[in-house]
Amino acid sequence: MKLAAVILAAGQGTRMKSDVPKVLHPLAGRPLVTYAVETAQMTTGKAPVMVVGHGAEAVRETVGEGAVFVEQAEQRGTGHAVLQAREVLRGQADLVLVTYADMPLLTVKTLNQLVQRQQENSGPITMLTRVDENPRGFGRVIQDKSGAVLRIVEEAVATPEELAIRELNAGVYCFDADWLWANVDCIPLSLPKREYYLTDTVGMAAAEGLRVEAIATEDAYETLGINTRIHLAEAESALRRRINEGWMLAGVTIMDPATTYIEPDVTIGRDTVIWPNTHLRGQTTIDEQCHIGPNTIIENCKIGKRCQVVASVLEQAVMEEGSDIGPFGHLRKGARLCEDAHMGNFGELKNATLGPGAKMGHFSYMGDAEVGAEANIGAGTITCNYDGVRKHKTVIEEDAFIGSDSMLVAPVRVGKGAKTGAGSVVTHDIPAGAVAYGVPARVRGESRAQDQEPKATEEEGEGGAG
């Protein structure tokens, strides 16, 4: 049986009090509309038809090829909106799902249940309902003793007995396609707004003696429609709880779910621990056995196994297995910590690589730089990578030792095993094994102590800074 979906996205959303179209407001880092599109695609296996109106061009640009668009030039109600999809879908599907772009928490599971019930239904409509003590202005669902839906009564015109009903119309439907397309332009005009409402199809079908089925969602938040910023905050909280619970069930420890913010496209390996006030954003991937946070922001990064990130900000960066950063570190775009590299407090990398086992303990900046394996970067070291016009690269080869407060004026290369003295301003390349110091730094000789003396440990003060 062929299935198609129609997503209604034409409304202006005046209650958001915004110049941004309602369906483009962000929820957990993504526009609202993308959730509805993704759910419809996964349910039907193809792109939905989206009815656009207010802010149509911006919505089209955001969704791209994820949907087929039809325009409701004049917004005259939900029934009139669905009518706009008739020419595209007529004869293309046996069943038609109708959902909303401002209802981001609907799940594929629920829509599949709705479709399955309609496949079993002898009548033309199965509708989704919710049972809730807070009606939120939803219409009441009137049913007979067999459970068939007779009509939907809007709250404004409901009697006291009808207002006591707690089964509410969620506004999501699965229609027999032939019946829908034959009747959608017969919906009566509703006053005083002079609009055509899709809810009236329920009464139309019942009046013909046709059965309308209803299934209730188990999670009332699934049918939360976003009309105000208060609703947006409610949806954010519900989605965050759903995401966090999913990861905890998958083997991730979240110390305080209430203060942990994980966006939908993030992936996390088992036995990783997420500490409070951590934000994981975008396409971030975190492997197994990591410790992330507290007070950490990671966006579009790749984190390998057994990494540790404490109170730091990472964006478009890579951490390889066993590396660590923080507290108060910053990995900017293009930064990479190689296997077992260590970057301590108040350090920053931008378009730079800290090689395997290399250490940059504190208060240093590496921009447009390549640091070799086991190199030691002393406190206060800075690569002076920008001359006011262009960026230049600094290369620090393996086993090099950069003294505290060294300024490396790019382009420059420090050779394998070379050393700089504290406070050096390096303007020329330093050969392998050499020692350079001074302002400007000059090569004073080879580092004969390199193979005789152990490297300073972090406790002894990397680069001579305690």
Coordinates of C-alpha atoms in Angstrom, one line a residue:
M1 CA 0.0 0.0 0.0
K2 CA 1.5 3.3 -1.1
L3 CA 1.8 6.0 1.6
A4 CA 2.4 9.8 1.2
A5 CA 2.7 12.6 3.7
V6 CA 1.5 16.2 3.6
I7 CA 3.2 18.7 6.0
L8 CA 1.3 21.9 6.7
A9 CA 3.8 24.8 7.0
A10 CA 2.0 27.9 5.7
G11 CA 1.0 29.6 8.9
Q12 CA 2.5 32.9 9.9
G13 CA 3.0 32.2 13.6
T14 CA 2.1 35.6 14.8
R15 CA 2.3 34.6 18.5
M16 CA 6.0 34.0 18.2
K17 CA 6.4 37.8 17.9
S18 CA 9.2 37.3 15.4
D19 CA 10.5 38.3 12.0
V20 CA 11.6 34.7 11.6
P21 CA 9.0 32.2 10.2
K22 CA 7.7 30.1 13.0
V23 CA 8.8 26.8 11.5
L24 CA 12.4 28.0 11.2
H25 CA 12.9 28.8 14.9
P26 CA 15.6 26.5 16.3
L27 CA 14.9 23.5 18.5
A28 CA 18.0 21.7 19.9
G29 CA 20.1 23.3 17.2
R30 CA 17.9 22.5 14.2
P31 CA 14.9 24.4 12.6
L32 CA 11.6 23.1 13.7
V33 CA 10.5 22.1 10.2
T34 CA 13.4 19.6 9.8
Y35 CA 12.0 17.3 12.5
A36 CA 8.7 17.0 10.7
V37 CA 10.4 16.4 7.4
E38 CA 12.7 13.7 8.8
T39 CA 9.9 11.9 10.6
A40 CA 7.7 12.0 7.4
Q41 CA 10.5 10.7 5.3
M42 CA 11.3 7.8 7.6
T43 CA 7.6 6.9 7.8
T44 CA 6.8 7.0 4.1
G45 CA 10.2 6.3 2.6
K46 CA 10.0 9.4 0.4
A47 CA 9.9 13.1 0.4
P48 CA 6.7 14.6 1.8
V49 CA 4.7 17.3 0.1
M50 CA 5.0 20.5 2.1
V51 CA 2.4 23.3 1.9
V52 CA 4.2 26.6 2.4
G53 CA 2.9 30.2 2.6
H54 CA 4.4 32.7 5.0
G55 CA 8.1 32.8 4.6
A56 CA 7.9 30.3 1.8
E57 CA 11.3 31.1 0.2
A58 CA 13.1 30.8 3.5
V59 CA 11.4 27.5 4.3
R60 CA 12.2 26.1 0.8
E61 CA 15.9 27.1 1.2
T62 CA 16.1 25.4 4.6
V63 CA 14.4 22.2 3.6
G64 CA 15.9 22.0 0.1
E65 CA 15.3 18.7 -1.6
G66 CA 13.8 17.1 1.5
A67 CA 10.3 17.9 0.4
V68 CA 8.1 18.7 -2.6
F69 CA 6.6 22.2 -2.2
V70 CA 3.2 23.5 -3.0
E71 CA 2.1 27.0 -2.1
Q72 CA -1.0 28.2 -0.3
A73 CA -0.9 31.8 -1.5
E74 CA -3.8 32.8 0.7
Q75 CA -4.0 31.1 4.1
R76 CA -7.6 30.0 4.4
G77 CA -7.4 27.2 6.9
T78 CA -6.0 23.7 7.2
G79 CA -8.6 22.1 4.8
H80 CA -7.7 24.7 2.1
A81 CA -4.0 24.0 2.8
V82 CA -4.4 20.2 2.1
L83 CA -6.4 21.0 -1.0
Q84 CA -3.2 22.6 -2.5
A85 CA -1.5 19.1 -2.4
R86 CA -4.2 17.3 -4.3
E87 CA -2.9 17.9 -7.8
V88 CA 0.6 16.6 -6.8
L89 CA -0.6 13.5 -4.9
R90 CA -3.9 12.4 -6.5
G91 CA -3.4 8.9 -7.9
Q92 CA 0.1 8.6 -6.3
A93 CA -0.8 7.0 -3.0
D94 CA -3.4 4.9 -1.3
L95 CA -3.1 6.6 2.1
V96 CA -2.2 10.2 3.0
L97 CA -0.7 11.3 6.3
V98 CA -1.3 14.9 7.3
T99 CA 1.1 16.4 9.9
Y100 CA 2.4 19.8 10.9
A101 CA 5.8 21.5 10.6
D102 CA 5.4 23.0 14.0
M103 CA 4.9 19.6 15.7
P104 CA 8.5 18.5 16.0
L105 CA 8.2 15.7 18.7
L106 CA 6.0 13.3 16.7
T107 CA 7.7 9.9 16.3
V108 CA 7.9 7.5 13.5
K109 CA 6.5 4.8 15.9
T110 CA 3.4 6.8 16.5
L111 CA 2.8 7.6 12.8
N112 CA 3.3 3.9 11.9
Q113 CA 0.7 3.0 14.5
L114 CA -1.7 5.6 12.9
V115 CA -1.1 4.2 9.4
Q116 CA -1.6 0.6 10.6
R117 CA -4.9 1.4 12.3
Q118 CA -6.1 3.1 9.1
Q119 CA -5.1 0.0 7.0
E120 CA -7.4 -2.0 9.3
N121 CA -10.1 0.7 9.3
S122 CA -13.1 0.2 7.0
G123 CA -13.7 4.0 7.1
P124 CA -11.7 6.8 5.5
I125 CA -10.0 8.4 8.5
T126 CA -7.9 7.5 11.5
M127 CA -7.0 10.4 13.7
L128 CA -4.4 10.9 16.5
T129 CA -5.6 12.0 19.9
R130 CA -4.0 12.8 23.2
V131 CA -5.4 12.4 26.7
D132 CA -4.4 15.4 28.8
E133 CA -5.7 17.2 31.9
N134 CA -4.5 20.5 30.3
P135 CA -6.6 20.9 27.1
R136 CA -4.5 23.8 25.8
G137 CA -7.4 24.9 23.6
F138 CA -7.6 21.6 21.7
G139 CA -10.9 20.4 20.3
R140 CA -12.7 17.6 22.2
V141 CA -13.2 14.2 20.5
I142 CA -16.8 12.9 20.7
Q143 CA -17.1 9.2 20.3
D144 CA -19.9 6.6 20.5
K145 CA -19.9 3.5 22.6
S146 CA -17.9 1.5 20.1
G147 CA -15.1 4.0 20.1
A148 CA -15.9 5.5 16.6
V149 CA -15.4 9.2 16.4
L150 CA -18.6 11.1 15.6
R151 CA -17.3 14.7 15.6
I152 CA -14.8 17.2 17.0
V153 CA -16.0 20.0 19.1
E154 CA -13.9 23.1 19.3
E155 CA -13.3 24.4 22.8
A156 CA -14.9 27.8 22.1
V157 CA -18.3 26.2 21.3
A158 CA -18.2 23.2 23.6
T159 CA -20.8 22.5 26.2
P160 CA -19.7 22.1 29.9
E161 CA -20.2 18.3 29.4
E162 CA -18.0 18.4 26.3
L163 CA -15.4 20.5 28.0
A164 CA -15.0 17.8 30.6
I165 CA -13.8 15.4 28.0
R166 CA -10.0 14.9 28.1
E167 CA -9.5 13.1 24.8
L168 CA -8.2 15.9 22.6
N169 CA -7.8 16.2 18.8
A170 CA -4.1 16.4 18.0
G171 CA -4.8 17.4 14.4
V172 CA -2.8 14.6 12.8
Y173 CA -4.6 12.3 10.4
C174 CA -4.2 9.3 8.1
F175 CA -6.8 9.4 5.2
D176 CA -7.9 7.1 2.6
A177 CA -6.5 9.0 -0.4
D178 CA -9.4 8.6 -2.8
W179 CA -11.9 9.7 -0.1
L180 CA -9.8 12.7 0.9
W181 CA -9.3 14.0 -2.6
A182 CA -13.0 13.6 -3.4
N183 CA -14.1 15.5 -0.3
V184 CA -11.4 18.0 0.6
D185 CA -13.0 20.7 -1.5
C186 CA -16.4 20.0 0.1
I187 CA -15.4 21.2 3.5
P188 CA -17.9 23.8 4.7
L189 CA -16.8 27.4 5.3
S190 CA -16.4 28.2 9.0
L191 CA -17.3 31.6 10.3
P192 CA -16.3 34.1 11.4
K193 CA -12.8 33.6 10.0
R194 CA -14.1 32.3 6.7
E195 CA -11.7 29.4 6.7
Y196 CA -11.9 25.7 5.8
Y197 CA -10.8 23.3 8.6
L198 CA -9.6 19.8 8.1
T199 CA -11.2 18.8 11.4
D200 CA -14.6 19.0 9.6
T201 CA -13.7 16.0 7.5
V202 CA -14.4 13.9 10.6
G203 CA -18.0 15.0 10.9
M204 CA -18.4 14.7 7.1
A205 CA -17.3 11.0 7.2
A206 CA -19.4 10.2 10.2
A207 CA -22.5 11.8 8.5
E208 CA -22.0 9.4 5.6
G209 CA -22.1 6.5 8.1
L210 CA -18.3 5.9 7.6
R211 CA -16.1 4.9 10.5
V212 CA -13.5 7.3 11.9
E213 CA -11.0 5.6 14.2
A214 CA -8.8 7.3 16.8
I215 CA -5.6 6.2 18.5
A216 CA -4.2 8.1 21.5
T217 CA -0.5 8.9 21.8
E218 CA 1.2 7.6 24.9
D219 CA 3.3 10.8 25.2
A220 CA 1.4 14.0 25.3
Y221 CA 4.5 16.0 24.3
E222 CA 4.5 14.3 20.9
T223 CA 1.5 16.4 19.8
L224 CA 2.8 19.7 21.3
G225 CA 2.4 22.3 18.6
I226 CA 4.7 25.3 18.8
N227 CA 2.8 28.5 18.8
T228 CA 4.7 30.6 21.3
R229 CA 8.2 30.7 22.7
I230 CA 6.8 29.1 25.9
H231 CA 5.8 26.1 23.8
L232 CA 9.3 26.2 22.2
A233 CA 10.9 26.0 25.6
E234 CA 8.6 23.1 26.6
A235 CA 9.5 21.2 23.5
E236 CA 13.2 21.9 24.1
S237 CA 12.9 20.4 27.6
A238 CA 10.9 17.4 26.4
L239 CA 13.3 16.7 23.5
R240 CA 16.3 17.0 25.7
R241 CA 14.8 14.5 28.2
R242 CA 14.1 12.1 25.3
I243 CA 17.6 12.3 23.9
N244 CA 19.3 12.0 27.3
E245 CA 17.2 9.0 28.3
G246 CA 18.0 7.3 24.9
W247 CA 21.8 7.7 25.5
M248 CA 21.6 6.5 29.1
L249 CA 19.7 3.4 27.9
A250 CA 22.5 2.9 25.3
G251 CA 25.2 2.8 28.0
V252 CA 26.2 6.4 28.5
T253 CA 26.4 7.9 32.0
I254 CA 24.9 11.3 32.3
M255 CA 25.5 12.7 35.8
D256 CA 22.8 15.4 35.7
P257 CA 20.4 15.1 32.7
A258 CA 18.7 18.4 33.7
T259 CA 21.9 20.3 32.8
T260 CA 23.1 18.2 29.9
Y261 CA 22.3 19.4 26.4
I262 CA 22.8 16.9 23.5
E263 CA 21.6 17.7 20.0
P264 CA 19.9 15.1 17.9
D265 CA 22.8 14.4 15.5
V266 CA 25.4 13.8 18.2
T267 CA 26.7 10.2 18.7
I268 CA 28.2 8.9 21.9
G269 CA 30.0 5.6 22.7
R270 CA 29.2 3.4 25.6
D271 CA 30.9 3.9 29.0
T272 CA 31.4 7.5 28.3
V273 CA 30.6 9.9 31.2
I274 CA 28.9 13.2 30.6
W275 CA 29.3 15.7 33.5
P276 CA 26.9 18.6 34.3
N277 CA 26.5 21.7 32.2
T278 CA 27.8 20.1 29.0
H279 CA 26.6 21.1 25.5
L280 CA 27.1 18.6 22.7
R281 CA 26.2 20.2 19.3
G282 CA 26.0 19.5 15.6
Q283 CA 27.6 16.4 14.1
T284 CA 29.8 15.7 17.1
T285 CA 30.9 12.1 17.6
I286 CA 32.3 10.9 20.9
D287 CA 33.8 7.4 21.2
E288 CA 33.8 5.0 24.2
Q289 CA 35.2 5.6 27.7
C290 CA 35.5 9.3 27.5
H291 CA 34.9 11.8 30.3
I292 CA 33.3 15.0 29.0
G293 CA 32.7 18.1 31.2
P294 CA 31.7 19.6 33.4
N295 CA 31.1 23.1 31.8
T296 CA 32.0 22.1 28.3
I297 CA 30.8 23.0 24.8
I298 CA 31.7 20.7 21.9
E299 CA 30.4 21.5 18.4
N300 CA 31.0 19.5 15.2
C301 CA 34.0 17.6 16.7
K302 CA 35.3 14.1 16.6
I303 CA 36.5 12.7 19.9
G304 CA 38.3 9.4 20.1
K305 CA 38.4 6.7 22.8
R306 CA 39.4 7.5 26.3
C307 CA 39.6 11.2 25.9
Q308 CA 39.0 13.7 28.6
V309 CA 37.6 17.2 28.2
V310 CA 37.2 19.4 31.3
A311 CA 35.6 22.9 31.2
S312 CA 36.6 23.6 27.6
V313 CA 35.3 24.8 24.3
L314 CA 35.8 22.7 21.2
E315 CA 34.6 23.5 17.6
Q316 CA 35.3 21.7 14.4
A317 CA 38.3 19.9 16.0
V318 CA 39.6 16.4 16.5
M319 CA 40.9 14.6 19.6
E320 CA 42.6 11.3 19.0
E321 CA 42.5 8.3 21.4
G322 CA 43.8 9.1 24.9
S323 CA 44.2 12.8 24.5
D324 CA 43.0 15.3 27.0
I325 CA 42.3 19.0 27.4
G326 CA 41.4 21.5 30.1
P327 CA 40.3 23.1 32.2
F328 CA 39.6 26.2 30.2
G329 CA 41.1 25.1 26.9
H330 CA 39.9 26.1 23.4
L331 CA 40.2 24.0 20.3
R332 CA 39.2 26.1 17.3
K333 CA 38.5 25.0 13.7
G334 CA 41.1 22.7 12.3
A335 CA 42.7 21.8 15.7
R336 CA 43.9 18.3 16.3
L337 CA 45.2 16.6 19.5
C338 CA 46.9 13.5 18.4
E339 CA 47.1 10.2 20.4
D340 CA 47.9 10.9 24.1
A341 CA 48.6 14.6 23.6
H342 CA 48.0 16.8 26.5
M343 CA 46.7 20.4 26.5
G344 CA 46.2 22.0 29.9
N345 CA 44.5 25.0 31.2
F346 CA 44.1 28.3 29.2
G347 CA 45.6 26.9 26.0
E348 CA 44.3 27.5 22.5
L349 CA 44.8 25.7 19.2
K350 CA 43.6 27.0 15.8
N351 CA 44.3 25.1 12.6
A352 CA 47.1 23.4 14.5
T353 CA 48.1 19.9 15.4
L354 CA 49.6 18.8 18.7
G355 CA 51.5 15.6 17.8
P356 CA 51.3 12.2 19.6
G357 CA 52.4 12.5 23.2
A358 CA 53.1 16.2 22.9
K359 CA 52.4 18.5 25.8
M360 CA 51.2 22.1 26.0
G361 CA 50.6 22.6 29.7
H362 CA 49.2 26.1 30.1
F363 CA 48.7 29.6 28.8
S364 CA 49.8 29.0 25.2
Y365 CA 48.5 29.6 21.7
M366 CA 49.3 27.5 18.7
G367 CA 47.8 29.0 15.5
D368 CA 48.5 27.6 12.0
A369 CA 51.1 25.3 13.6
E370 CA 52.4 21.7 13.5
V371 CA 53.8 20.3 16.7
G372 CA 55.7 17.0 16.5
A373 CA 55.5 14.0 18.7
E374 CA 56.7 14.3 22.3
A375 CA 57.4 18.0 21.9
N376 CA 57.0 20.2 25.0
I377 CA 55.4 23.7 24.7
G378 CA 56.3 25.9 27.7
A379 CA 53.8 28.2 29.4
G380 CA 53.1 31.5 27.6
T381 CA 54.4 30.3 24.2
I382 CA 52.7 31.9 21.2
T383 CA 53.0 31.4 17.5
C384 CA 52.8 34.8 15.8
N385 CA 51.0 33.5 12.8
Y386 CA 49.5 36.7 11.3
D387 CA 51.5 39.5 9.8
G388 CA 48.4 41.7 9.2
V389 CA 47.9 40.4 5.7
R390 CA 48.5 36.7 5.6
K391 CA 48.6 33.7 7.9
H392 CA 51.9 31.8 8.2
K393 CA 52.8 28.4 9.5
T394 CA 55.0 27.3 12.4
V395 CA 56.6 23.8 12.5
I396 CA 57.9 22.4 15.8
E397 CA 59.5 19.1 15.2
E398 CA 59.4 16.0 17.5
D399 CA 61.1 16.2 20.9
A400 CA 61.6 19.9 20.7
F401 CA 61.5 21.9 23.9
I402 CA 60.0 25.4 23.7
G403 CA 60.8 27.5 26.8
S404 CA 58.3 29.7 28.6
D405 CA 57.2 33.0 26.9
S406 CA 58.8 32.1 23.6
M407 CA 57.4 34.0 20.6
L408 CA 57.7 32.0 17.4
V409 CA 57.3 34.5 14.5
A410 CA 56.0 32.5 11.5
P411 CA 57.0 31.3 9.1
V412 CA 59.5 29.5 11.2
R413 CA 60.7 25.9 11.9
V414 CA 62.2 24.5 15.1
G415 CA 64.1 21.3 14.4
K416 CA 64.0 17.9 16.0
G417 CA 65.2 18.0 19.6
A418 CA 65.9 21.7 19.5
K419 CA 65.4 24.0 22.5
T420 CA 64.5 27.7 23.0
G421 CA 65.3 29.6 26.1
A422 CA 62.6 31.3 28.2
G423 CA 61.5 34.7 26.7
S424 CA 63.0 34.0 23.2
V425 CA 61.7 35.7 20.1
V426 CA 62.4 33.2 17.3
T427 CA 62.5 34.8 13.9
H428 CA 64.6 32.3 12.0
D429 CA 64.7 28.5 11.8
I430 CA 66.4 26.6 14.5
P431 CA 68.4 23.5 13.4
A432 CA 67.8 20.1 14.9
G433 CA 69.4 19.6 18.3
A434 CA 70.3 23.3 18.6
V435 CA 69.7 25.7 21.5
A436 CA 68.5 29.2 20.8
Y437 CA 67.6 32.1 23.1
G438 CA 67.5 35.9 23.3
V439 CA 65.7 38.7 21.5
P440 CA 65.9 38.0 18.7
A441 CA 66.8 34.4 19.4
R442 CA 70.2 33.2 18.1
V443 CA 71.5 29.7 17.9
R444 CA 74.0 29.2 20.7
G445 CA 75.0 25.6 20.2
E446 CA 73.7 22.1 20.1
S447 CA 71.7 20.7 23.1
R448 CA 74.2 18.2 24.4
A449 CA 72.0 17.6 27.4
Q450 CA 69.2 16.3 25.3
D451 CA 70.2 12.7 25.6
Q452 CA 71.6 13.0 29.1
E453 CA 68.9 14.7 31.1
P454 CA 65.3 13.5 31.6
K455 CA 62.6 15.7 30.3
A456 CA 60.8 18.0 32.8
T457 CA 57.6 16.6 34.0
E458 CA 54.5 18.6 34.2
E459 CA 54.9 18.8 38.0
E460 CA 58.4 20.3 37.6
G461 CA 57.0 23.0 35.4
E462 CA 56.8 22.5 31.6
G463 CA 59.0 25.1 29.9
G464 CA 60.3 26.3 33.2
A465 CA 57.0 27.9 34.4
G466 CA 55.9 26.4 37.6

